[in-house]
PDB file of C-alpha atoms in Angstrom:
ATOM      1  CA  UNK A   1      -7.174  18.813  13.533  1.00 53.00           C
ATOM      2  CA  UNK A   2      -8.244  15.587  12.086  1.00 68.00           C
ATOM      3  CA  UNK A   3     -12.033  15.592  11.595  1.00 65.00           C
ATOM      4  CA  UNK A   4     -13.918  11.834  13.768  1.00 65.00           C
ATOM      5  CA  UNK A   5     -12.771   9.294  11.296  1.00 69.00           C
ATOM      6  CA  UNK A   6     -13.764   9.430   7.567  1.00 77.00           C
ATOM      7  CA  UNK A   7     -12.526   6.111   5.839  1.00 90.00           C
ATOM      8  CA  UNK A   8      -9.461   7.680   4.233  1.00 93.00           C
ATOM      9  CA  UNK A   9      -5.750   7.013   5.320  1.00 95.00           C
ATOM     10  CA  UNK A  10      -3.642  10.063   5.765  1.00 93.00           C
ATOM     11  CA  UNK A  11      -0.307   9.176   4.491  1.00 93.00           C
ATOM     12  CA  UNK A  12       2.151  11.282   6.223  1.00 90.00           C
ATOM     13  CA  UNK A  13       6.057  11.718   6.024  1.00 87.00           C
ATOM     14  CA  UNK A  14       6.820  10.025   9.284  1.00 89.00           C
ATOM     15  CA  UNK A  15       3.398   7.851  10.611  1.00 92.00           C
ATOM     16  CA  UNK A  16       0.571   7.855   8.751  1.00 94.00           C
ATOM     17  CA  UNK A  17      -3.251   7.752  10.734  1.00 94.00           C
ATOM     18  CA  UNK A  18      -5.765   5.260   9.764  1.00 96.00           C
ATOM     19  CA  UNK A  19      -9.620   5.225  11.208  1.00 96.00           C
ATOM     20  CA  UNK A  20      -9.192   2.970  14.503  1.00 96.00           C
ATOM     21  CA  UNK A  21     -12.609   1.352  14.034  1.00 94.00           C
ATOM     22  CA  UNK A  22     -10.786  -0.554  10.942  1.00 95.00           C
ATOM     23  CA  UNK A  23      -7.565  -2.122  13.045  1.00 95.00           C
ATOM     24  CA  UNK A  24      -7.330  -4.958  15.362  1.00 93.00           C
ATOM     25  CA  UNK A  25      -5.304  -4.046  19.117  1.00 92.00           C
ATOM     26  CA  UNK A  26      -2.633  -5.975  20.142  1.00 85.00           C
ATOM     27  CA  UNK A  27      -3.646  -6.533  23.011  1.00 88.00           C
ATOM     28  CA  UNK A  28      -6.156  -5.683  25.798  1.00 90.00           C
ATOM     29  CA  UNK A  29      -5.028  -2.062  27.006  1.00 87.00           C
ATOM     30  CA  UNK A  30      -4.932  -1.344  22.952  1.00 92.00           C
ATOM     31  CA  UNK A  31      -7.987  -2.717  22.728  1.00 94.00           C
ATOM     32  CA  UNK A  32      -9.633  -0.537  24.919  1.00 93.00           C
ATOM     33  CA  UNK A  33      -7.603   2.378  23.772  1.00 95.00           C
ATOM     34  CA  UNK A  34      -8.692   1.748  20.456  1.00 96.00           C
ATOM     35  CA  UNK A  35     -12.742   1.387  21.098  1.00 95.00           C
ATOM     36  CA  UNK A  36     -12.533   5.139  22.549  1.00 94.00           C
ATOM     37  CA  UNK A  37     -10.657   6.758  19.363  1.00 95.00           C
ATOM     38  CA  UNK A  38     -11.419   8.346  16.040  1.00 94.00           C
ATOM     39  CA  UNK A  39      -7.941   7.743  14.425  1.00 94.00           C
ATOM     40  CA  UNK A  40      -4.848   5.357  14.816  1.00 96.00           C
ATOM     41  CA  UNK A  41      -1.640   6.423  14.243  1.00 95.00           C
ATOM     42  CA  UNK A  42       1.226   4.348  13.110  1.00 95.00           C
ATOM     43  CA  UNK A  43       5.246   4.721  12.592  1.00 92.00           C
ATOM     44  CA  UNK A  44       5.332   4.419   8.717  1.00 91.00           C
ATOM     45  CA  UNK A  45       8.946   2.606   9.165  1.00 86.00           C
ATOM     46  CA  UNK A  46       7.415  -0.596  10.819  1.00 89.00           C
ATOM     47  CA  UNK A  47       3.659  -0.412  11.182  1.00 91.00           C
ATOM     48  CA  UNK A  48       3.866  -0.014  14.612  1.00 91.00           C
ATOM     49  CA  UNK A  49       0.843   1.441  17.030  1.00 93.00           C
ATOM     50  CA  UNK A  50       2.025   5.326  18.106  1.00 92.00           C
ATOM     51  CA  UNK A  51      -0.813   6.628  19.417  1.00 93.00           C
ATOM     52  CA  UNK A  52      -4.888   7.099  19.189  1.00 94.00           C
ATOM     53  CA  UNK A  53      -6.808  10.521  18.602  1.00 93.00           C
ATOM     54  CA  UNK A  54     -10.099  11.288  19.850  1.00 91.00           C
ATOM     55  CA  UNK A  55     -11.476  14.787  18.973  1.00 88.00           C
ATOM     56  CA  UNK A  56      -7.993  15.972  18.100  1.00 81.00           C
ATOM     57  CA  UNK A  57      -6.435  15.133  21.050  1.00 89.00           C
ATOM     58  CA  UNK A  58      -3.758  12.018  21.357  1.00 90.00           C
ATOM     59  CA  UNK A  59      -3.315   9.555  23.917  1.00 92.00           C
ATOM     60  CA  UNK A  60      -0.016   7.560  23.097  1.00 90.00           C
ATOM     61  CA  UNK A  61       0.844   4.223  23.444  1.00 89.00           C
ATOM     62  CA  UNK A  62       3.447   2.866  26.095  1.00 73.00           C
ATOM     63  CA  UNK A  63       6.158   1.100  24.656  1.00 63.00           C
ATOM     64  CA  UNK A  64       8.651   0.711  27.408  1.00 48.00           C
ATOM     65  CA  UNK A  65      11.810   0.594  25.777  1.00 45.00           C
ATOM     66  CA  UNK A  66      10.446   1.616  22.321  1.00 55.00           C
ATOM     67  CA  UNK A  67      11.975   4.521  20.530  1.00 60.00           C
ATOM     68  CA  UNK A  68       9.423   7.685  21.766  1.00 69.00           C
ATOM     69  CA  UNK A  69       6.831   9.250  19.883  1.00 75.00           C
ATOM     70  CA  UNK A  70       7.811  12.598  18.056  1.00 82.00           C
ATOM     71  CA  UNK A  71       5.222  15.417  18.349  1.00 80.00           C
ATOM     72  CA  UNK A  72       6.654  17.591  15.261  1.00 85.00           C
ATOM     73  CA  UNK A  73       5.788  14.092  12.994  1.00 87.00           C
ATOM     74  CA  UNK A  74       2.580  14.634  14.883  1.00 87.00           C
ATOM     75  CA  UNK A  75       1.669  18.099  13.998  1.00 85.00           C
ATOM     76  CA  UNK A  76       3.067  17.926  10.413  1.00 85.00           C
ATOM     77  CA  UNK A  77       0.730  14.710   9.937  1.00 87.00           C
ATOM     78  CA  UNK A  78      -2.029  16.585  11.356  1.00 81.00           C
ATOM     79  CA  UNK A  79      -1.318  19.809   9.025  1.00 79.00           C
ATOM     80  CA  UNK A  80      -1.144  17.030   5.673  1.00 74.00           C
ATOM     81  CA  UNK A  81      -5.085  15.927   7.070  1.00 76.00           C
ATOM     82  CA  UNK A  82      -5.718  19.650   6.933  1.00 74.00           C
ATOM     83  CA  UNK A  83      -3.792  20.440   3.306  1.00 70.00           C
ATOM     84  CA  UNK A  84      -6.089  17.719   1.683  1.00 71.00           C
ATOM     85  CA  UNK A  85      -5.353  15.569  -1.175  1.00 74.00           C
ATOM     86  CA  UNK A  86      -2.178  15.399  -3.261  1.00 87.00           C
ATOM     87  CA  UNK A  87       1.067  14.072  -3.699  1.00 90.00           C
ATOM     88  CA  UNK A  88       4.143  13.755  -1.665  1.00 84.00           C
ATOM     89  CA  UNK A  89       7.580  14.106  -3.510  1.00 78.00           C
ATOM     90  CA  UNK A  90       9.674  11.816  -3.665  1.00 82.00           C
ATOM     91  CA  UNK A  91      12.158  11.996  -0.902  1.00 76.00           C
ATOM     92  CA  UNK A  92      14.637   9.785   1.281  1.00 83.00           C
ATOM     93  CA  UNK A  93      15.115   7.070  -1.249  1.00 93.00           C
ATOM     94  CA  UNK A  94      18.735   7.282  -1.144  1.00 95.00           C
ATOM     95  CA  UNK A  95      19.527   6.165   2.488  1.00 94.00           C
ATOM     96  CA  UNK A  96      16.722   3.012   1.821  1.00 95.00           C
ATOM     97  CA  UNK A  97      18.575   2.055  -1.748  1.00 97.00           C
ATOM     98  CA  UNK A  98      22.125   2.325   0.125  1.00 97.00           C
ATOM     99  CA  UNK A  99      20.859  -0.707   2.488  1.00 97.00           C
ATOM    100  CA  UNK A 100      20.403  -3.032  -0.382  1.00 98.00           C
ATOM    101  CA  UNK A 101      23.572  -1.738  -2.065  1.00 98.00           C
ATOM    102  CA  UNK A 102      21.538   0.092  -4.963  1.00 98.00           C
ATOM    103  CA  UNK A 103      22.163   3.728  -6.518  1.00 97.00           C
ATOM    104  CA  UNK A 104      18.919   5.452  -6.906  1.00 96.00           C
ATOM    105  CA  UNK A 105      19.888   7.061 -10.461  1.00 96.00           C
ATOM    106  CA  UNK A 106      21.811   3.790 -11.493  1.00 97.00           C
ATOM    107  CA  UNK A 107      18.793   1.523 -10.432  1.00 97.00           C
ATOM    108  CA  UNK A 108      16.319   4.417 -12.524  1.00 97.00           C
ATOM    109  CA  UNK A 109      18.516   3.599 -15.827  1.00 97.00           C
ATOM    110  CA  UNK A 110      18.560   0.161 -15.561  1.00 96.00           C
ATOM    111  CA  UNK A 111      15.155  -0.315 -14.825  1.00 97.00           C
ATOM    112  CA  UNK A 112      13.591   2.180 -16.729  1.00 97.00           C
ATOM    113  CA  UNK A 113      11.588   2.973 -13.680  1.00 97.00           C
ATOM    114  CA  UNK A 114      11.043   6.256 -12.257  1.00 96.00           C
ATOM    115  CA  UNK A 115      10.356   6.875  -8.461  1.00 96.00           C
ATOM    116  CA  UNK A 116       6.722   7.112  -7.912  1.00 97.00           C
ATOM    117  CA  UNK A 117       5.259   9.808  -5.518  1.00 95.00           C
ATOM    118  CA  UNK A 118       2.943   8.776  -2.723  1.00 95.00           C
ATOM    119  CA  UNK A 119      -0.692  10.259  -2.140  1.00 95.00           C
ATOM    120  CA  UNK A 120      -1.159  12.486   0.998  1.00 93.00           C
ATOM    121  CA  UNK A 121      -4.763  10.952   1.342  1.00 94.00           C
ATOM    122  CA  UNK A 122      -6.251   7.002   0.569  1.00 95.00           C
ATOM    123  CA  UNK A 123      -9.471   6.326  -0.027  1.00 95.00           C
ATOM    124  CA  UNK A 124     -11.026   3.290   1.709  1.00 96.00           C
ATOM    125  CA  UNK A 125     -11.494   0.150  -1.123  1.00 96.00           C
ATOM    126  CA  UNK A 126     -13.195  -2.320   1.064  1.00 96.00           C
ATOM    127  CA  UNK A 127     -10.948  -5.360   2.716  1.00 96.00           C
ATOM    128  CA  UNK A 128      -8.668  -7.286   0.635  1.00 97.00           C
ATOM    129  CA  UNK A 129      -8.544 -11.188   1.285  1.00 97.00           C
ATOM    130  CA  UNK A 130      -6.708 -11.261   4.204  1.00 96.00           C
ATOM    131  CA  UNK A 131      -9.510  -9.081   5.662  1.00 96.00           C
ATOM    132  CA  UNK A 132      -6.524  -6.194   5.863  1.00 96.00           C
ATOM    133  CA  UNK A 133      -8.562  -2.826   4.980  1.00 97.00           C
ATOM    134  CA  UNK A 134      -7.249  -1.906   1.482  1.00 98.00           C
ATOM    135  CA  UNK A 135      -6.173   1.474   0.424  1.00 98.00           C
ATOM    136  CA  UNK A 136      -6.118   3.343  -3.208  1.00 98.00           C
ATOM    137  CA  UNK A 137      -6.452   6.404  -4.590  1.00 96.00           C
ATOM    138  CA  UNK A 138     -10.163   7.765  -4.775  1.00 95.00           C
ATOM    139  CA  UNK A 139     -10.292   7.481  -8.638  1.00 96.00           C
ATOM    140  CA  UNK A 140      -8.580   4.160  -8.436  1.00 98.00           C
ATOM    141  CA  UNK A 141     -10.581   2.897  -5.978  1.00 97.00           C
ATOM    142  CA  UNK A 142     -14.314   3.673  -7.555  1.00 97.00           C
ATOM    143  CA  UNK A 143     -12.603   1.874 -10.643  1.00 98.00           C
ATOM    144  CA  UNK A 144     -11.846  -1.067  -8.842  1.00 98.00           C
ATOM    145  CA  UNK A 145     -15.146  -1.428  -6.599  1.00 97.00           C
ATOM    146  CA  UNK A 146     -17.234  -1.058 -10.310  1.00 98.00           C
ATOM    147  CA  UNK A 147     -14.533  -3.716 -11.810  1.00 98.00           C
ATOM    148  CA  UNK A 148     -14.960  -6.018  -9.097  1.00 98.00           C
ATOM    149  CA  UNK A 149     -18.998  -5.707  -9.380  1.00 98.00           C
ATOM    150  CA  UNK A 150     -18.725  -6.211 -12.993  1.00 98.00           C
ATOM    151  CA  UNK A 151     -16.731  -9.086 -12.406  1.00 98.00           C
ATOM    152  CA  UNK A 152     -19.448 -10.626 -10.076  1.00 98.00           C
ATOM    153  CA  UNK A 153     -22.197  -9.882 -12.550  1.00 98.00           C
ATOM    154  CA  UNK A 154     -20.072 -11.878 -15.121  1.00 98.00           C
ATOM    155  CA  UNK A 155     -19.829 -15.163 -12.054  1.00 98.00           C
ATOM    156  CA  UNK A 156     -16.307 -13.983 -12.022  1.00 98.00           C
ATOM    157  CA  UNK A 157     -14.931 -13.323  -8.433  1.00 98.00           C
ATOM    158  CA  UNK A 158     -12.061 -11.243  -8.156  1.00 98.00           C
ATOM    159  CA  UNK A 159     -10.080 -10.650  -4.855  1.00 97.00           C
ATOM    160  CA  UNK A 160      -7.809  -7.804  -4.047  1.00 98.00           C
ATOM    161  CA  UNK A 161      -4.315  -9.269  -2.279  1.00 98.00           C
ATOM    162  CA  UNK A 162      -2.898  -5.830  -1.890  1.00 96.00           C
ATOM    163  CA  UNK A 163      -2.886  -2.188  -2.979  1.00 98.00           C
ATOM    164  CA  UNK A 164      -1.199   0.706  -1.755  1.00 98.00           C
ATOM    165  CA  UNK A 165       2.433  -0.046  -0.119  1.00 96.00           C
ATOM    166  CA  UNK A 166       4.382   2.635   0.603  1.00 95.00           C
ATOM    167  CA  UNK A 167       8.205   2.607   0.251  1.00 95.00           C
ATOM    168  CA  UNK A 168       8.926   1.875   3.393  1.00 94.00           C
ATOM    169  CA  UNK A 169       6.728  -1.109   3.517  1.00 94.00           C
ATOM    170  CA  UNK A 170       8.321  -2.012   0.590  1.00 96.00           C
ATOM    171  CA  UNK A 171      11.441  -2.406   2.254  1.00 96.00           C
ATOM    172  CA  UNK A 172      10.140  -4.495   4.395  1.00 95.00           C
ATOM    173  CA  UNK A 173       9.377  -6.641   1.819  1.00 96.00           C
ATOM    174  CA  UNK A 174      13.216  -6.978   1.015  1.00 97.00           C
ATOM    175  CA  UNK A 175      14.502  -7.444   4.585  1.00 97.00           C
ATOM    176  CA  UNK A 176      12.202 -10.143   5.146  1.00 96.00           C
ATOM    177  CA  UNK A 177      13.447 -11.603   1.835  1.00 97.00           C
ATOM    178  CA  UNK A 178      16.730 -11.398   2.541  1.00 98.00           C
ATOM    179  CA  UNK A 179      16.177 -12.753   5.822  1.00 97.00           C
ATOM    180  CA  UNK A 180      15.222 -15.852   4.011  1.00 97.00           C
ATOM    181  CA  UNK A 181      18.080 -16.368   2.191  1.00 98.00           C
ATOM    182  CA  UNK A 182      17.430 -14.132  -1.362  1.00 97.00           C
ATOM    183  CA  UNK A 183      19.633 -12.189  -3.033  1.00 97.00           C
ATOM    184  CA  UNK A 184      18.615  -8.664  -3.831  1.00 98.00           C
ATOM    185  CA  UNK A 185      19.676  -9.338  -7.451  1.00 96.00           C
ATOM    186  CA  UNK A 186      16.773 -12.176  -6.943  1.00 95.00           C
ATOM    187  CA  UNK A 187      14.153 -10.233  -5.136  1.00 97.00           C
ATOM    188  CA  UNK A 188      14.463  -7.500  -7.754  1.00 97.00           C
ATOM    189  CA  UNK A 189      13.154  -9.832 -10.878  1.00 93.00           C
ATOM    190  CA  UNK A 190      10.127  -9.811  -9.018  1.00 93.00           C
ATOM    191  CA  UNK A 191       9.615  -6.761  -6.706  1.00 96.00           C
ATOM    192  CA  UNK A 192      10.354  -3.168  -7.582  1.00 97.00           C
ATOM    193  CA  UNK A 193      13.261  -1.678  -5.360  1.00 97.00           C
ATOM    194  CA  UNK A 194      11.595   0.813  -2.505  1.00 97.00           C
ATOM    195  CA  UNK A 195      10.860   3.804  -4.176  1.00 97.00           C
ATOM    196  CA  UNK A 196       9.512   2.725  -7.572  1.00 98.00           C
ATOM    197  CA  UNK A 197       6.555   0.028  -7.343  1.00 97.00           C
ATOM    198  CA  UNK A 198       3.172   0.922  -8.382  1.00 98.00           C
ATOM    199  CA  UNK A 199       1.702   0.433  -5.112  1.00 98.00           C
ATOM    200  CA  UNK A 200       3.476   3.260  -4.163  1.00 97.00           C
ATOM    201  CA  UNK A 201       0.557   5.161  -6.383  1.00 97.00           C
ATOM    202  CA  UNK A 202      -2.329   3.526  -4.932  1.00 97.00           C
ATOM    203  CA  UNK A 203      -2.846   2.694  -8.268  1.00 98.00           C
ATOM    204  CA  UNK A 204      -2.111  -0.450  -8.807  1.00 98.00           C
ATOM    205  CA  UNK A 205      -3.603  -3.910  -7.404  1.00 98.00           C
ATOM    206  CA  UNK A 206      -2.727  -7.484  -6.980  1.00 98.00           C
ATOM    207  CA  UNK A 207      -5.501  -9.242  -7.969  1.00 98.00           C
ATOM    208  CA  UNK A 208      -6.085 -13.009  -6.820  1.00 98.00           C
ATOM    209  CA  UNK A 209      -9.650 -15.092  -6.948  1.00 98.00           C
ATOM    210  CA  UNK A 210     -10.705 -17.765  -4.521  1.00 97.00           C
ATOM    211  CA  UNK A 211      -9.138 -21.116  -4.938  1.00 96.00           C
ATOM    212  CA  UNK A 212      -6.062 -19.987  -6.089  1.00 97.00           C
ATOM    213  CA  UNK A 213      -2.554 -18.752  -4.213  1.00 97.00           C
ATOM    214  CA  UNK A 214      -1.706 -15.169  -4.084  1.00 97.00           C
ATOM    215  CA  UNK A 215       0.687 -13.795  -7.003  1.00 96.00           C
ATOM    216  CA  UNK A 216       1.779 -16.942  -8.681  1.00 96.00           C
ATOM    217  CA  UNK A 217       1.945 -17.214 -12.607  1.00 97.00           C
ATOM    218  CA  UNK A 218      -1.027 -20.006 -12.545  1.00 97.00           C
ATOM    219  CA  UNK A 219      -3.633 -17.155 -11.848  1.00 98.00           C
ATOM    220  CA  UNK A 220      -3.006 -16.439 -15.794  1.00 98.00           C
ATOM    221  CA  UNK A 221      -4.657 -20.202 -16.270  1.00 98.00           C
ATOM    222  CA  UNK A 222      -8.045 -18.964 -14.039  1.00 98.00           C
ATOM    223  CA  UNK A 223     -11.263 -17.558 -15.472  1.00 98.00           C
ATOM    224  CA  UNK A 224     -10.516 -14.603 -13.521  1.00 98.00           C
ATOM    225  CA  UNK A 225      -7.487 -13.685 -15.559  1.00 98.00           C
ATOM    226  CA  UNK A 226      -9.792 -14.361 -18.843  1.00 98.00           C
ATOM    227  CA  UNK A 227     -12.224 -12.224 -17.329  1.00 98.00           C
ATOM    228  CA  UNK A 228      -9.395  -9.071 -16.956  1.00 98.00           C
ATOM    229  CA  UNK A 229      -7.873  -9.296 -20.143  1.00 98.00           C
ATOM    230  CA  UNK A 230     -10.897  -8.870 -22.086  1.00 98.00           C
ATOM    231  CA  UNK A 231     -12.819  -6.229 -19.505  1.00 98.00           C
ATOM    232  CA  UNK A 232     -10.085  -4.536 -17.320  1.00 98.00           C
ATOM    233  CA  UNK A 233      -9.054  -2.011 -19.841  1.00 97.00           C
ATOM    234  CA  UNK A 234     -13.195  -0.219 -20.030  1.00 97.00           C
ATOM    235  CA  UNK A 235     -12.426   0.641 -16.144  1.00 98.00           C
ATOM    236  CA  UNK A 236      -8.921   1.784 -16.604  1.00 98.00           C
ATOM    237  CA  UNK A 237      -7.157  -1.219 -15.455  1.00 98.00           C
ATOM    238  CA  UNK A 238      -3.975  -2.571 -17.098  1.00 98.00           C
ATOM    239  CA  UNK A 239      -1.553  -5.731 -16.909  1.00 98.00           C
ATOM    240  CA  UNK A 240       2.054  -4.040 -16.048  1.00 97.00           C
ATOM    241  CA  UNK A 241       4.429  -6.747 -16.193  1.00 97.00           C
ATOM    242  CA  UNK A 242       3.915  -8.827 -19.174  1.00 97.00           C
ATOM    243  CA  UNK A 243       6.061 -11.848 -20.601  1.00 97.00           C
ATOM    244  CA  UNK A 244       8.844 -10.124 -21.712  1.00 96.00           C
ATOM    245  CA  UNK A 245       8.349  -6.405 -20.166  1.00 96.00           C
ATOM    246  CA  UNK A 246      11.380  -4.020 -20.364  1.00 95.00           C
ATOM    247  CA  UNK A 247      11.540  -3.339 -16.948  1.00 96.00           C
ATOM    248  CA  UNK A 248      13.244  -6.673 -16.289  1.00 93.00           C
ATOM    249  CA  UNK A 249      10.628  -8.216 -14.136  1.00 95.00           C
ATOM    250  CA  UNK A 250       9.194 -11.129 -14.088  1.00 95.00           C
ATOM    251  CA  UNK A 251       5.622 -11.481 -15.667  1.00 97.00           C
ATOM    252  CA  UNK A 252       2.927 -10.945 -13.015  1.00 98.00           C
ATOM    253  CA  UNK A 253      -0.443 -11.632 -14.431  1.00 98.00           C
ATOM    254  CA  UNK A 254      -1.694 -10.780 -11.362  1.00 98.00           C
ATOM    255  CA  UNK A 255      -0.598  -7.145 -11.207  1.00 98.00           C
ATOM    256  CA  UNK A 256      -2.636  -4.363 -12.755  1.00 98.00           C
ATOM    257  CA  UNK A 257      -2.412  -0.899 -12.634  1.00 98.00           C
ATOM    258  CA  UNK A 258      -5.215   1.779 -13.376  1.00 98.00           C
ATOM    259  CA  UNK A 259      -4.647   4.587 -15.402  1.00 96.00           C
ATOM    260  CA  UNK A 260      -7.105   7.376 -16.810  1.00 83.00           C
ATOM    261  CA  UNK A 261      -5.310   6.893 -19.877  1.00 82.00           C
ATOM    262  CA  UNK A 262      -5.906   3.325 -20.117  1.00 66.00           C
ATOM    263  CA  UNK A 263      -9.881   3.554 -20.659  1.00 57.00           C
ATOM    264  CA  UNK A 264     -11.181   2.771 -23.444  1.00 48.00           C
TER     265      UNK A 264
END
């Protein structure tokens, strides 16, 4: 049983559950629905609303026509709350990789990337700056709320614009992409394929500052960027993708990625 809502996402294999006092409703009868639970529980594939739990019991949306909920991705989420922390394996890449025409082994040795497991549990990092609650890994995520303070002390203001995506979010980053007219040989210079970002950790960040557009190479020309190369490293932080990088991607000063490793 999930315990009233602790600001943690619980990241599970088919819908993950995230405290319902942090989400918006789509609506009126979600709305309402959503003032009288503890949790919120999502389809991991698209984002969508499932179904609400208050005091471990569920109360699931109606969708019409919409595929229906499944009570074994239920219970299995609901055994991962209990299991606690750790890290899923990495699983059910292949069928996502097929879609854009990639081999999951193939894409590995190319990129030099290795598929990145996804935390069970999130820890709550404050709001990013689309007011979206943002989710990282508990070590991550003290090293980013004593970066940003830092940061602040220093007149420096630094904005999160995303953290944790999971691979299937990921792929949604692609389909809308490709929707647009992109190449996956295009999307891939500057997004990892599903299965192998970062984000995936809830490690890594994509850092912004007010004034500026999100994840453009101009952020490198802001005080912000000045401020991270010369302070990220003492909280663990580090730039990824730099001119250059092996992986093949393009450079991203605006994407770092914390590491225990990395303090100095």
């Amino acid at each position: 049983m999930l315990t009233p809502p602790e600001y943690r996402l619980i990241n599970g294999r088919v819908y993950d559950a995230v405290p319902a006092c942090l989400y918006r409703a789509h609506g009126n009868a979600q709305a309402r629905q959503l003032a009288s639970a503890d949790w919120l529980v999502r389809d991991r594939r698209d984002g969508r609303y499932v179904a609400t739990l208050h005091h471990g019991r569920a109360r699931f949306f109606l969708r019409n026509s919409r595929p229906r909920p499944r009570a074994d991705a239920l219970d299995e989420l609901l055994f991962d709350a209990a299991a606690g922390s750790g890290l899923r394996p990495v699983s059910d890449l292949e069928p996502l990789l097929a879609e854009l025409g990639l081999d999951v082994l193939e894409y590995a040795e190319r990129s030099g990337l290795a598929p990145v497991a996804e935390p069970v549990q999130l820890e709550y990092a404050g709001r990013d700056r689309y007011r979206r609650p943002l989710w990282l890994d508990y070590d991550a995520a003290k090293a980013w709320r004593r970066m940003r303070a830092a940061a602040g002390g220093d007149g420096v203001i630094l904005d999160a614009i995303s953290g944790f995506r999971s691979a299937h979010y990921q792929m949604g980053i692609f389909r809308r992409k490709l929707a647009r007219g992109l190449t996956v040989s295009d999307i891939l210079q500057v997004n990892t394929a599903p299965g192998f970002s970062e984000h995936h950790s809830g490690h890594a960040l994509d850092i912004g500052t007010p004034g500026e557009p999100p994840a453009e190479e101009r952020f490198e020309a802001t005080a912000a960027f000045a401020w991270l190369q010369a302070r990220a490293g003492a909280f663990g932080f580090g730039m990824s993708y730099p001119r250059g990088n092996r992986h093949g991607i393009a450079y991203e000063p605006w994407h770092w990625c914390w590491s225990e490793d990395a303090q100095s």
